[in-house]
Coordinates of N, CA, C and O and ligand atoms in Angstrom, one line a residue:
X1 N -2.2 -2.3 21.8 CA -2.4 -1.9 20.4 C -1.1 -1.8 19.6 O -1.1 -2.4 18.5
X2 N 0.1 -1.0 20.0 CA 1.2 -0.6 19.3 C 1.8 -2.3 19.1 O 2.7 -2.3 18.3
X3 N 1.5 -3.7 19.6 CA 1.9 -4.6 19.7 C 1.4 -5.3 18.4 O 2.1 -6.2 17.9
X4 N 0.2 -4.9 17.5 CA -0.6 -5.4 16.3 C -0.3 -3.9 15.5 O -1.4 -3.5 15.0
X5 N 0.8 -3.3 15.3 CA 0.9 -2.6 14.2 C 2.1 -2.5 14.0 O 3.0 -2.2 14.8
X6 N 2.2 -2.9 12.0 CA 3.4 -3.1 11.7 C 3.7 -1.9 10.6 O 2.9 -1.2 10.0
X7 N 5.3 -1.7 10.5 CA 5.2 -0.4 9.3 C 6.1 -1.2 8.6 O 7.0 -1.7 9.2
X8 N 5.9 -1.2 7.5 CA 6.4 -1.1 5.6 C 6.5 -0.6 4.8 O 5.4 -0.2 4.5
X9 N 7.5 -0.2 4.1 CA 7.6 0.6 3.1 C 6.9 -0.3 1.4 O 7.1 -1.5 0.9
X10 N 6.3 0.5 1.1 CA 5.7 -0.3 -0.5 C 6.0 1.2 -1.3 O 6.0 2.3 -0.9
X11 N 6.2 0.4 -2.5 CA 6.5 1.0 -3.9 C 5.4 0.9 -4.5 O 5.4 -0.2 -5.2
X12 N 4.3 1.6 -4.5 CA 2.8 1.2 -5.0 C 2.9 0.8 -6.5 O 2.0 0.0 -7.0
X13 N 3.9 1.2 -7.5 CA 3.9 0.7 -8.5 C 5.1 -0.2 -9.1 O 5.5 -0.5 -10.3
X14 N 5.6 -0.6 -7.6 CA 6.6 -1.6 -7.8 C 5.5 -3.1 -8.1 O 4.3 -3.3 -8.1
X15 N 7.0 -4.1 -8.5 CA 6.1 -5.4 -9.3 C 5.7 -6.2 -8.2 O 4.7 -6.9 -8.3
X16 N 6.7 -6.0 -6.7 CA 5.9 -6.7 -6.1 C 5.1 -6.2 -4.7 O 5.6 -5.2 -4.2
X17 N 4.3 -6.5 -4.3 CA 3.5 -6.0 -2.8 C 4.0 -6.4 -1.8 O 3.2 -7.3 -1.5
X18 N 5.0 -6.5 -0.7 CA 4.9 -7.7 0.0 C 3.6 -7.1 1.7 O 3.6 -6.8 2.9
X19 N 2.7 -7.0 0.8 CA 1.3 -7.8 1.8 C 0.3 -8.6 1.8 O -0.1 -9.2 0.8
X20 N -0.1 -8.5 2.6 CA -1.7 -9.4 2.8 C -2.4 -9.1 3.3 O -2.4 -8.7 4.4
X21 N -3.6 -9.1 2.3 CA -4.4 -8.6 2.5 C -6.0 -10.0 3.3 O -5.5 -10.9 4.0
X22 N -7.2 -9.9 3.3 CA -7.5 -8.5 3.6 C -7.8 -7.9 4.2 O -8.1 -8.3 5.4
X23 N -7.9 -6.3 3.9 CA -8.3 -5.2 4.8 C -9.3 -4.9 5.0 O -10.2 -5.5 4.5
X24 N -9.5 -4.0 6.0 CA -10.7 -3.9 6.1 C -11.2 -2.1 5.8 O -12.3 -1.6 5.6
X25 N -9.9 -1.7 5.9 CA -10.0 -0.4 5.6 C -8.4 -0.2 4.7 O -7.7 -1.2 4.9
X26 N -8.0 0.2 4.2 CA -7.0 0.9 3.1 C -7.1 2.6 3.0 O -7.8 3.1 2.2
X27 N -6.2 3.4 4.0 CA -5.9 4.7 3.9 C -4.8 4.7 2.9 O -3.7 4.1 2.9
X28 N -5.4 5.4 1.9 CA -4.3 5.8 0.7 C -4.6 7.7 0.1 O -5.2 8.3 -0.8
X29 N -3.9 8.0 0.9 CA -4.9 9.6 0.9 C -3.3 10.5 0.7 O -2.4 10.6 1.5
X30 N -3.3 11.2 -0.6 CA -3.2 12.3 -1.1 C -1.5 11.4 -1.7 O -0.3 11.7 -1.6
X31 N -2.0 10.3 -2.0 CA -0.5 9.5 -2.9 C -0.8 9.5 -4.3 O 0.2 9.6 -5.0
X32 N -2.1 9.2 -4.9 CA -2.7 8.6 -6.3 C -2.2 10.2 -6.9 O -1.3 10.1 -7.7
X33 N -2.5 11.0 -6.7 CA -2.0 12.0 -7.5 C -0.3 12.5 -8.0 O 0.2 13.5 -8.5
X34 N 0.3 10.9 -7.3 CA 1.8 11.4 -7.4 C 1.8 10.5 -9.1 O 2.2 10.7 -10.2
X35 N 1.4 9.5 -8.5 CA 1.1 8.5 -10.0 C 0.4 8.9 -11.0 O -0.6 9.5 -10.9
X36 N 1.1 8.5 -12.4 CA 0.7 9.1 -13.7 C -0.7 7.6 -13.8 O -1.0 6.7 -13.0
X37 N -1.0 8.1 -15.2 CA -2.8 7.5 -15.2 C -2.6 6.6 -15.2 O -3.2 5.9 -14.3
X38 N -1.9 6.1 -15.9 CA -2.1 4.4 -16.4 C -1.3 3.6 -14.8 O -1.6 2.4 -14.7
X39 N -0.6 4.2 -13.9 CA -0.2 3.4 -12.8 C -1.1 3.4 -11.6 O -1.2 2.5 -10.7
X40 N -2.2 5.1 -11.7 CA -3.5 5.2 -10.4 C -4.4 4.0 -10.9 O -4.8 3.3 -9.9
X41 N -4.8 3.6 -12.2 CA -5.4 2.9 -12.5 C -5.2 1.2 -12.0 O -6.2 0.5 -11.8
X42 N -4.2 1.0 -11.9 CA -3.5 -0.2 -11.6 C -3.0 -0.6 -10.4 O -2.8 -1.7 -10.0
X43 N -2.7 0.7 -9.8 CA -2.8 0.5 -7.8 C -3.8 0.5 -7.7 O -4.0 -0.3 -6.8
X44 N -4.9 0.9 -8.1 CA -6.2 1.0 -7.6 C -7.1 -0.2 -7.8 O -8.1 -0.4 -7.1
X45 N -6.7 -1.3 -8.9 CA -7.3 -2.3 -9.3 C -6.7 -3.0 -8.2 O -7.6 -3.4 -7.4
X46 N -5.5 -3.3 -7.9 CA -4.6 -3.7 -7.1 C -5.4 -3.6 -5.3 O -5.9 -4.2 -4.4
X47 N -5.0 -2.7 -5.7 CA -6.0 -2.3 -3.7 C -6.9 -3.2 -3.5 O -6.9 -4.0 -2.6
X48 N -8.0 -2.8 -4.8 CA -9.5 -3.3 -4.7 C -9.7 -5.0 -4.7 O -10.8 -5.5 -4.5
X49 N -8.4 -5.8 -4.9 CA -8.3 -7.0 -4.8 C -7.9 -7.0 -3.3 O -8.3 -8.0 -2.8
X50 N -7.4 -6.3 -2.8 CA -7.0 -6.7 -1.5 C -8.1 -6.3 -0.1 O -7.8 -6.5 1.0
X51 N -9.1 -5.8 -0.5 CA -10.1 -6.0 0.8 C -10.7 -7.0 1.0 O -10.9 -7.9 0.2
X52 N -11.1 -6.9 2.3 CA -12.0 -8.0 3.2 C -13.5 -7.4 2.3 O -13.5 -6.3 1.7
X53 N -14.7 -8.4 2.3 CA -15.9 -7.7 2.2 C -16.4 -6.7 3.0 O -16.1 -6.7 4.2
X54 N -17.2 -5.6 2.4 CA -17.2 -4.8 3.2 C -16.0 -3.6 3.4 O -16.2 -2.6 4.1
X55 N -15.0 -3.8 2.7 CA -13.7 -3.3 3.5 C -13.8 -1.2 2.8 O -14.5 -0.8 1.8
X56 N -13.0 -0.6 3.4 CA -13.4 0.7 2.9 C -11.9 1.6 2.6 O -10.9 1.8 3.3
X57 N -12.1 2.1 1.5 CA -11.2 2.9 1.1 C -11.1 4.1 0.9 O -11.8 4.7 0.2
X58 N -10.0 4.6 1.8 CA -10.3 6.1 2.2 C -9.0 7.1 1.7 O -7.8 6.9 1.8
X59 N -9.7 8.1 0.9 CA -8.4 9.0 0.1 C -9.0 9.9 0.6 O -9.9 9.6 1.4
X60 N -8.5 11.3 0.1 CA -8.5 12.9 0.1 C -9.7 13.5 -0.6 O -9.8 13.4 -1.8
X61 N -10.7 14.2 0.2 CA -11.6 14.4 -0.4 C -11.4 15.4 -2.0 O -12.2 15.7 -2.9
X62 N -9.9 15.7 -1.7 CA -9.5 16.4 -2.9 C -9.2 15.6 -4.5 O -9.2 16.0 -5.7
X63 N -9.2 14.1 -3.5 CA -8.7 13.5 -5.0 C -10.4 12.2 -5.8 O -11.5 12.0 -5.3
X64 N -9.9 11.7 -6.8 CA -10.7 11.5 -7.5 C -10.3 10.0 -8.1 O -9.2 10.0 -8.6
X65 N -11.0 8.8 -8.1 CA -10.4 8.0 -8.8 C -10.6 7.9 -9.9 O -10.5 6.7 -10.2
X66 N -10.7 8.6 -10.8 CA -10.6 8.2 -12.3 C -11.2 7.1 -12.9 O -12.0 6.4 -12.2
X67 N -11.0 6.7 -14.1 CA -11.7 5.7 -14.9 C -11.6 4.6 -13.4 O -12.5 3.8 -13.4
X68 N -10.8 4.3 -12.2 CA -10.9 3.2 -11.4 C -11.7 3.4 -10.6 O -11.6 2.8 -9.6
X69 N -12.8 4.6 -10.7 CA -13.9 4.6 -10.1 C -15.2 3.4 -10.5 O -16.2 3.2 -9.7
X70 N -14.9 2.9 -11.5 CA -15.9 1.8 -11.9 C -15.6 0.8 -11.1 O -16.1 -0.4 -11.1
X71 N -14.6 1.3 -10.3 CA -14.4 -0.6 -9.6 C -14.4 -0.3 -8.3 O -13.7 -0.9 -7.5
X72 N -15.5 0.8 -8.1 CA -15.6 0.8 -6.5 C -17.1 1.8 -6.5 O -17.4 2.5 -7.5
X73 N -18.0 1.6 -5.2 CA -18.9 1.9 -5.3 C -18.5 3.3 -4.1 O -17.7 3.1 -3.2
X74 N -19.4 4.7 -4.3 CA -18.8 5.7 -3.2 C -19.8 5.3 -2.1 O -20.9 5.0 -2.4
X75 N -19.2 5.4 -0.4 CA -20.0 5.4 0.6 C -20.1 6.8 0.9 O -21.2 7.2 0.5
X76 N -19.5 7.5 1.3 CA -19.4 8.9 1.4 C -18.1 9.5 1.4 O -17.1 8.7 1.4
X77 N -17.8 10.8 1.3 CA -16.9 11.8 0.6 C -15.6 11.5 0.8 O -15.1 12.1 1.8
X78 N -14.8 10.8 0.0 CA -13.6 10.5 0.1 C -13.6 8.7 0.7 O -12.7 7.9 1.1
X79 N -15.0 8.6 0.5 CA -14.7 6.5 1.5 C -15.6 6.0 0.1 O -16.6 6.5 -0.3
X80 N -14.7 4.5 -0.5 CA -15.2 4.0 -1.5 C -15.2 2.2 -0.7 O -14.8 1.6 0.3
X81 N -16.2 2.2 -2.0 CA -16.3 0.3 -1.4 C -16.3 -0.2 -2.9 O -16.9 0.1 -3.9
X82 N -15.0 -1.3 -2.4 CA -14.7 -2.2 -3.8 C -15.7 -2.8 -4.5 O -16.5 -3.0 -3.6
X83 N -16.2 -3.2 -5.6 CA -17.5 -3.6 -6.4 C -16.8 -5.1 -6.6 O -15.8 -5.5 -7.3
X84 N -17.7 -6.0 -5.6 CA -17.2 -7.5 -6.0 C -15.8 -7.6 -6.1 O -15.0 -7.8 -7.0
X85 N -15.3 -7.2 -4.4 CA -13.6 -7.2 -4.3 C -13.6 -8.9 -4.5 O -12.8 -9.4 -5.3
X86 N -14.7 -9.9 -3.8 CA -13.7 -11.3 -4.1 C -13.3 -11.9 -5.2 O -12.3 -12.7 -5.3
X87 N -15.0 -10.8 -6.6 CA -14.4 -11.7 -7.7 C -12.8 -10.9 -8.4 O -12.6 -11.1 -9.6
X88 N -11.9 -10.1 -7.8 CA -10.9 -9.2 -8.4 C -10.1 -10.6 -8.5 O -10.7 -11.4 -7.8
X89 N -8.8 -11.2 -9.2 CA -8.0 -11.7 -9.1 C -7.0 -11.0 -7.8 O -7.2 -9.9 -7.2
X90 N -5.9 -11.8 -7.6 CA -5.2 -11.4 -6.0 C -3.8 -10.8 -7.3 O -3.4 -11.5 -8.2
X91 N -3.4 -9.7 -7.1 CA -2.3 -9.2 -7.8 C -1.2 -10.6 -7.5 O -1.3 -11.5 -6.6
X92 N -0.2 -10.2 -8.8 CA 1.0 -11.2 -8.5 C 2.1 -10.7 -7.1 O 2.1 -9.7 -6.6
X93 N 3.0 -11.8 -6.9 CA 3.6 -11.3 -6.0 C 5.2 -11.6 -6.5 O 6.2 -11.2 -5.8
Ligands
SAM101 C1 1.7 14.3 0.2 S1 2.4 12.8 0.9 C2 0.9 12.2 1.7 C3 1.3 11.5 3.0 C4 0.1 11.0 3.8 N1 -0.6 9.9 3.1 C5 -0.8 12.1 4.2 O1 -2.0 12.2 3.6 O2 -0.4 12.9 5.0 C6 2.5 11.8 -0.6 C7 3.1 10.4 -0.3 O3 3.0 9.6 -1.4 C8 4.0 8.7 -1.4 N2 4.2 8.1 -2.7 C9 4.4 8.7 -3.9 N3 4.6 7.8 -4.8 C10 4.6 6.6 -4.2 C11 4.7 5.2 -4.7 N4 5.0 5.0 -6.0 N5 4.6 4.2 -3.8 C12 4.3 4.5 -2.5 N6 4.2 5.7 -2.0 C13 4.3 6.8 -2.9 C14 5.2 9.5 -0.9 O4 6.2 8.7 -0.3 C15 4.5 10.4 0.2 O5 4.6 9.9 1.4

């Protein structure tokens, strides 16, 4: 297992991502509240282009997506599923 896992540092509101997606799950738990609105909005659009179908997104049952809650459907408390992740465009790189 420790042989298929890699670690990178990402600047969630830097211009570029270097990954690839997609996922199948996306833990992003207790970060979105470091980012001011207009950037949770835009990681979040961002994310939601990068799952697999199906794929699930998991934050802090503390936090909240905001207006980028329209772009994900809730499965249960703190797990979201992207709304039509394939039609999202793929962020620039
Ligand atoms: C409270 S810690 C949460 C760490 C971990 N996710 C957890 O739940 O234990 C907040 C994390 O947000 C990260 N963070 C804040 N702004 C960020 C950004 N612009 N890009 C990437 N990570 C960011 C910080 O580096 C920090 O690791």
């Amino acid at each position: 297992m420790r042989r298929l896992v890699e670690f990178h540092s990402l600047n969630l509101v830097g211009a570029s991502w270097p990954v690839d997606g997609p996922f199948d799950v996306i833990f992003c738990r207790n970060v979105l509240m470091y980012l001011e609105a207009c950037h949770r909005y835009a990681v979040l659009e961002r994310l939601a282009s990068l799952f697999a179908p199906d794929g699930l997104l998991m934050i802090d049952p503390t936090e909240h997506l905001g207006k980028a809650g329209l772009l994900f459907t809730t499965v249960a408390d703190a797990v979201y599923r992207p709304r039509g992740a394939s039609c999202l465009p793929a962020p620039p790189n």
